[in-house]
Amino acid sequence: MLFRAFWRVLALCALCWAVGSHADGEIWRLPSRPGAEVSVFWLPATSPAFANVVLFPGGGGGFGRVVNGLPDSENFLVRIAAPLAQAGLNVAIFGRASDHGALDYPDRVTDWHLADIHQVLAAVRQRAPGPLWLMGTSRGTVSAAAAAIQEGAAIDGLVLTSSVVGDKPGALPGQALARIRVPTLLMHHQHDACTVCQPERVPALLPALSQAPVKALWWIDGGGPPSGNICGPLHWHGFIGQDAELARRLAGWMRQPRATP
């Protein structure tokens, strides 16, 4: 118990947070478990913040390299980090654990991954008190939903974009969505062609979120032009061509959750 307590205190130590600062944001490396640390990119709001949001990118996770103060990953959530900050959100992008590589589907529902998330949420709360939201896209929805279930009332809301609904470990239909008791928004592109994010299976998630006080499903159209992998960030799956508008709309919904768009 003393050993675990030591790591908990160490993870919250402000002196351990930033190992590199940049013009706009900074990288944290947080001790999360004995012998392991997790990386986070922190981008404060450019105006008084109304909430904090932890972003869970898709694919193997991570936020890429930091170039000119911002991460260079093409993932949808990484692309909209700066617009979210401009809309009044303190943004923390969840990276990767030092003792694991890319996050596969099964990794995102493991005890060690959820322990890493818990430490990141604690660090965000200490850095910037206020409402705390989780937002995931694609494979990141597995992490975000699992964390929302685990954290319960310790978070204030959940946003899931391009949700994983196919036959994969941790897919949302197989998670205990009825245990989520915070406002929850689902956002999906009508033309998403990713084989594990089929649009026709998304509406069934709404009734499964039976305890969410507010829940909504947004269908997105337009944008483009799509290119590359149909499950990649530059296709409809990644809401290509609509970053600024969708960031603004998402921030607006988080300010005032509602059942209609």
Short mmCIF file of C-alpha atoms in Angstrom, two decimals:
data_model
loop_
_atom_site.label_atom_id
_atom_site.label_comp_id
_atom_site.label_asym_id
_atom_site.label_seq_id
_atom_site.Cartn_x
_atom_site.Cartn_y
_atom_site.Cartn_z
CA MET A 1 0.00 0.00 0.00
CA LEU A 2 2.83 2.42 0.82
CA PHE A 3 4.42 1.69 -2.55
CA ARG A 4 1.16 2.40 -4.37
CA ALA A 5 0.65 5.57 -2.34
CA PHE A 6 4.14 6.74 -3.29
CA TRP A 7 3.36 6.45 -6.98
CA ARG A 8 0.02 8.21 -6.53
CA VAL A 9 1.68 11.17 -4.85
CA LEU A 10 4.49 11.22 -7.39
CA ALA A 11 2.03 11.24 -10.28
CA LEU A 12 0.36 14.32 -8.86
CA CYS A 13 3.59 16.19 -8.23
CA ALA A 14 3.60 19.36 -10.27
CA LEU A 15 7.36 19.21 -10.61
CA CYS A 16 7.04 15.95 -12.51
CA TRP A 17 4.61 17.23 -15.12
CA ALA A 18 6.28 19.15 -17.86
CA VAL A 19 9.50 17.87 -19.33
CA GLY A 20 9.19 19.99 -22.43
CA SER A 21 7.37 23.22 -23.04
CA HIS A 22 6.44 24.74 -26.34
CA ALA A 23 4.97 27.95 -27.66
CA ASP A 24 1.41 26.78 -27.27
CA GLY A 25 1.41 23.62 -25.17
CA GLU A 26 3.61 21.32 -23.16
CA ILE A 27 4.29 17.63 -22.80
CA TRP A 28 3.74 15.93 -19.46
CA ARG A 29 5.27 12.59 -18.56
CA LEU A 30 3.32 11.31 -15.59
CA PRO A 31 4.39 8.37 -13.43
CA SER A 32 1.33 6.15 -13.60
CA ARG A 33 2.35 2.69 -12.40
CA PRO A 34 5.58 1.34 -10.87
CA GLY A 35 8.19 1.58 -13.59
CA ALA A 36 5.88 3.24 -16.12
CA GLU A 37 4.84 6.71 -17.16
CA VAL A 38 2.29 8.06 -19.62
CA SER A 39 2.70 11.01 -21.96
CA VAL A 40 0.15 13.80 -22.25
CA PHE A 41 0.05 16.91 -24.42
CA TRP A 42 -1.47 19.83 -22.51
CA LEU A 43 -2.92 22.83 -24.34
CA PRO A 44 -4.61 25.47 -22.19
CA ALA A 45 -7.63 27.42 -23.37
CA THR A 46 -6.86 30.71 -25.06
CA SER A 47 -9.65 32.40 -23.08
CA PRO A 48 -11.12 31.65 -19.64
CA ALA A 49 -11.85 27.92 -19.69
CA PHE A 50 -15.34 26.59 -19.04
CA ALA A 51 -14.14 22.95 -18.81
CA ASN A 52 -11.28 20.51 -19.30
CA VAL A 53 -11.34 17.74 -21.89
CA VAL A 54 -9.11 14.67 -22.21
CA LEU A 55 -8.84 13.49 -25.81
CA PHE A 56 -8.30 9.84 -26.79
CA PRO A 57 -7.09 9.63 -30.42
CA GLY A 58 -7.83 6.60 -32.55
CA GLY A 59 -5.53 4.12 -34.21
CA GLY A 60 -2.64 3.12 -31.98
CA GLY A 61 -3.04 6.27 -29.89
CA GLY A 62 -0.53 9.02 -29.29
CA PHE A 63 -0.33 12.55 -30.63
CA GLY A 64 2.75 12.42 -32.86
CA ARG A 65 5.62 14.89 -32.67
CA VAL A 66 5.26 18.42 -31.36
CA VAL A 67 6.10 20.92 -34.09
CA ASN A 68 5.86 24.67 -33.53
CA GLY A 69 4.02 24.12 -30.27
CA LEU A 70 1.37 21.70 -31.53
CA PRO A 71 1.27 17.93 -32.14
CA ASP A 72 1.44 16.86 -35.77
CA SER A 73 -0.75 13.73 -35.79
CA GLU A 74 -3.44 13.75 -38.49
CA ASN A 75 -5.96 12.15 -36.14
CA PHE A 76 -9.26 14.06 -35.99
CA LEU A 77 -9.06 14.85 -32.28
CA VAL A 78 -5.44 15.98 -32.51
CA ARG A 79 -6.35 18.22 -35.46
CA ILE A 80 -9.12 19.92 -33.48
CA ALA A 81 -7.14 20.37 -30.24
CA ALA A 82 -6.27 24.00 -31.04
CA PRO A 83 -9.82 24.92 -32.13
CA LEU A 84 -11.19 23.35 -28.94
CA ALA A 85 -8.74 25.44 -26.90
CA GLN A 86 -9.89 28.52 -28.79
CA ALA A 87 -13.48 27.61 -27.91
CA GLY A 88 -12.75 27.69 -24.17
CA LEU A 89 -11.50 24.22 -23.29
CA ASN A 90 -8.30 23.17 -21.57
CA VAL A 91 -7.17 20.24 -23.71
CA ALA A 92 -5.17 17.19 -22.61
CA ILE A 93 -4.33 14.66 -25.33
CA PHE A 94 -3.72 11.20 -23.92
CA GLY A 95 -0.50 9.71 -25.30
CA ARG A 96 1.09 6.32 -24.71
CA ALA A 97 2.53 4.41 -21.78
CA SER A 98 6.30 4.02 -21.66
CA ASP A 99 6.05 0.25 -21.15
CA HIS A 100 3.65 -0.41 -24.04
CA GLY A 101 3.59 0.44 -27.72
CA ALA A 102 0.59 1.26 -29.83
CA LEU A 103 -2.77 0.76 -28.17
CA ASP A 104 -4.70 -2.09 -29.77
CA TYR A 105 -8.37 -2.77 -29.08
CA PRO A 106 -7.79 -5.22 -26.18
CA ASP A 107 -5.27 -2.85 -24.55
CA ARG A 108 -7.88 -0.13 -24.17
CA VAL A 109 -9.98 -2.05 -21.65
CA THR A 110 -7.11 -3.41 -19.53
CA ASP A 111 -6.55 -2.55 -15.89
CA TRP A 112 -3.16 -0.97 -16.68
CA HIS A 113 -4.61 1.34 -19.32
CA LEU A 114 -7.47 2.42 -17.07
CA ALA A 115 -4.94 3.03 -14.28
CA ASP A 116 -2.98 5.30 -16.63
CA ILE A 117 -6.14 7.19 -17.51
CA HIS A 118 -7.02 7.62 -13.84
CA GLN A 119 -3.63 9.22 -13.16
CA VAL A 120 -4.01 11.58 -16.13
CA LEU A 121 -7.45 12.68 -14.93
CA ALA A 122 -6.06 13.33 -11.45
CA ALA A 123 -3.25 15.44 -12.92
CA VAL A 124 -5.67 17.46 -15.05
CA ARG A 125 -7.88 18.14 -12.03
CA GLN A 126 -4.90 19.39 -10.06
CA ARG A 127 -3.67 21.57 -12.91
CA ALA A 128 -7.07 23.10 -13.77
CA PRO A 129 -10.03 22.54 -11.44
CA GLY A 130 -13.38 22.55 -13.21
CA PRO A 131 -15.68 20.24 -15.17
CA LEU A 132 -13.85 17.32 -16.74
CA TRP A 133 -14.95 15.68 -19.99
CA LEU A 134 -13.68 12.70 -21.96
CA MET A 135 -13.68 12.63 -25.78
CA GLY A 136 -12.65 9.70 -27.96
CA THR A 137 -12.62 9.01 -31.68
CA SER A 138 -12.59 5.67 -33.47
CA ARG A 139 -10.49 3.24 -31.41
CA GLY A 140 -10.23 6.00 -28.80
CA THR A 141 -13.97 5.59 -28.11
CA VAL A 142 -13.12 2.23 -26.53
CA SER A 143 -10.81 3.98 -24.05
CA ALA A 144 -13.15 6.90 -23.40
CA ALA A 145 -16.21 4.71 -22.77
CA ALA A 146 -14.28 2.30 -20.54
CA ALA A 147 -12.88 5.22 -18.52
CA ALA A 148 -16.32 6.84 -18.20
CA ILE A 149 -17.68 3.58 -16.82
CA GLN A 150 -14.81 3.25 -14.36
CA GLU A 151 -14.69 6.89 -13.22
CA GLY A 152 -18.44 7.33 -12.76
CA ALA A 153 -19.41 10.67 -11.22
CA ALA A 154 -15.76 11.80 -11.21
CA ILE A 155 -16.24 13.03 -14.79
CA ASP A 156 -18.82 15.45 -16.12
CA GLY A 157 -19.48 14.31 -19.67
CA LEU A 158 -18.52 12.09 -22.58
CA VAL A 159 -18.20 12.63 -26.34
CA LEU A 160 -17.75 9.65 -28.69
CA THR A 161 -16.99 10.28 -32.37
CA SER A 162 -16.74 7.59 -35.06
CA SER A 163 -17.60 4.99 -32.44
CA VAL A 164 -16.34 1.41 -32.68
CA VAL A 165 -19.45 -0.76 -32.98
CA GLY A 166 -18.06 -3.75 -34.89
CA ASP A 167 -16.84 -7.07 -33.58
CA LYS A 168 -13.71 -5.96 -31.75
CA PRO A 169 -12.60 -6.32 -28.10
CA GLY A 170 -13.96 -3.34 -26.21
CA ALA A 171 -16.43 -2.33 -28.94
CA LEU A 172 -19.10 -0.10 -27.45
CA PRO A 173 -22.05 -2.52 -27.78
CA GLY A 174 -20.17 -4.91 -25.49
CA GLN A 175 -19.36 -2.35 -22.80
CA ALA A 176 -21.60 -1.62 -19.80
CA LEU A 177 -22.96 1.60 -21.24
CA ALA A 178 -25.84 1.61 -18.75
CA ARG A 179 -23.27 2.51 -16.07
CA ILE A 180 -22.52 5.83 -17.77
CA ARG A 181 -24.40 8.52 -15.85
CA VAL A 182 -23.14 11.71 -17.47
CA PRO A 183 -24.25 13.67 -20.57
CA THR A 184 -23.11 11.74 -23.62
CA LEU A 185 -22.86 12.81 -27.25
CA LEU A 186 -22.39 10.44 -30.18
CA MET A 187 -21.14 11.99 -33.42
CA HIS A 188 -20.82 9.93 -36.60
CA HIS A 189 -20.37 10.69 -40.29
CA GLN A 190 -23.18 9.36 -42.46
CA HIS A 191 -20.69 8.07 -45.02
CA ASP A 192 -18.22 6.47 -42.61
CA ALA A 193 -17.09 3.35 -44.47
CA CYS A 194 -14.84 1.92 -41.75
CA THR A 195 -15.78 -1.72 -41.27
CA VAL A 196 -15.83 -1.51 -37.46
CA CYS A 197 -17.70 1.81 -37.28
CA GLN A 198 -20.74 1.03 -39.41
CA PRO A 199 -23.25 3.93 -39.25
CA GLU A 200 -26.25 1.59 -39.23
CA ARG A 201 -25.16 0.11 -35.89
CA VAL A 202 -24.66 3.41 -34.09
CA PRO A 203 -28.32 4.26 -33.21
CA ALA A 204 -28.53 1.16 -30.98
CA LEU A 205 -26.05 2.81 -28.62
CA LEU A 206 -28.57 5.46 -27.55
CA PRO A 207 -30.99 3.14 -25.70
CA ALA A 208 -27.98 1.35 -24.18
CA LEU A 209 -27.01 4.65 -22.55
CA SER A 210 -30.05 4.26 -20.34
CA GLN A 211 -28.71 6.21 -17.33
CA ALA A 212 -27.20 9.16 -19.20
CA PRO A 213 -29.16 12.25 -18.08
CA VAL A 214 -28.75 13.77 -21.56
CA LYS A 215 -27.80 11.89 -24.70
CA ALA A 216 -27.69 12.85 -28.35
CA LEU A 217 -26.68 11.45 -31.71
CA TRP A 218 -25.34 13.83 -34.34
CA TRP A 219 -25.15 12.71 -37.93
CA ILE A 220 -22.51 14.61 -39.91
CA ASP A 221 -22.54 15.02 -43.68
CA GLY A 222 -20.34 16.93 -46.08
CA GLY A 223 -16.72 17.87 -45.73
CA GLY A 224 -14.05 16.25 -47.83
CA PRO A 225 -12.49 15.48 -50.11
CA PRO A 226 -11.82 12.08 -48.51
CA SER A 227 -8.55 10.31 -49.21
CA GLY A 228 -6.54 7.31 -48.09
CA ASN A 229 -7.65 4.50 -45.82
CA ILE A 230 -11.42 4.38 -45.24
CA CYS A 231 -10.66 3.92 -41.52
CA GLY A 232 -8.06 6.68 -41.56
CA PRO A 233 -8.19 10.27 -40.36
CA LEU A 234 -8.33 11.82 -43.84
CA HIS A 235 -11.49 10.00 -44.90
CA TRP A 236 -15.14 10.50 -43.88
CA HIS A 237 -14.25 8.48 -40.79
CA GLY A 238 -12.05 11.40 -39.68
CA PHE A 239 -14.57 14.14 -40.59
CA ILE A 240 -12.09 15.57 -43.04
CA GLY A 241 -12.67 19.16 -44.08
CA GLN A 242 -14.80 20.18 -41.11
CA ASP A 243 -12.36 20.60 -38.22
CA ALA A 244 -13.09 24.19 -37.16
CA GLU A 245 -16.86 23.92 -37.48
CA LEU A 246 -17.12 20.61 -35.62
CA ALA A 247 -14.80 21.82 -32.84
CA ARG A 248 -17.04 24.86 -32.38
CA ARG A 249 -20.19 22.72 -32.31
CA LEU A 250 -18.72 20.18 -29.92
CA ALA A 251 -17.63 22.89 -27.49
CA GLY A 252 -21.09 24.45 -27.71
CA TRP A 253 -22.77 21.15 -26.83
CA MET A 254 -20.42 20.62 -23.92
CA ARG A 255 -21.35 24.05 -22.57
CA GLN A 256 -25.03 23.16 -22.78
CA PRO A 257 -25.79 19.45 -23.33
CA ARG A 258 -29.12 18.85 -25.06
CA ALA A 259 -30.93 15.99 -26.75
CA THR A 260 -31.29 17.82 -30.08
CA PRO A 261 -28.52 19.25 -32.31
#
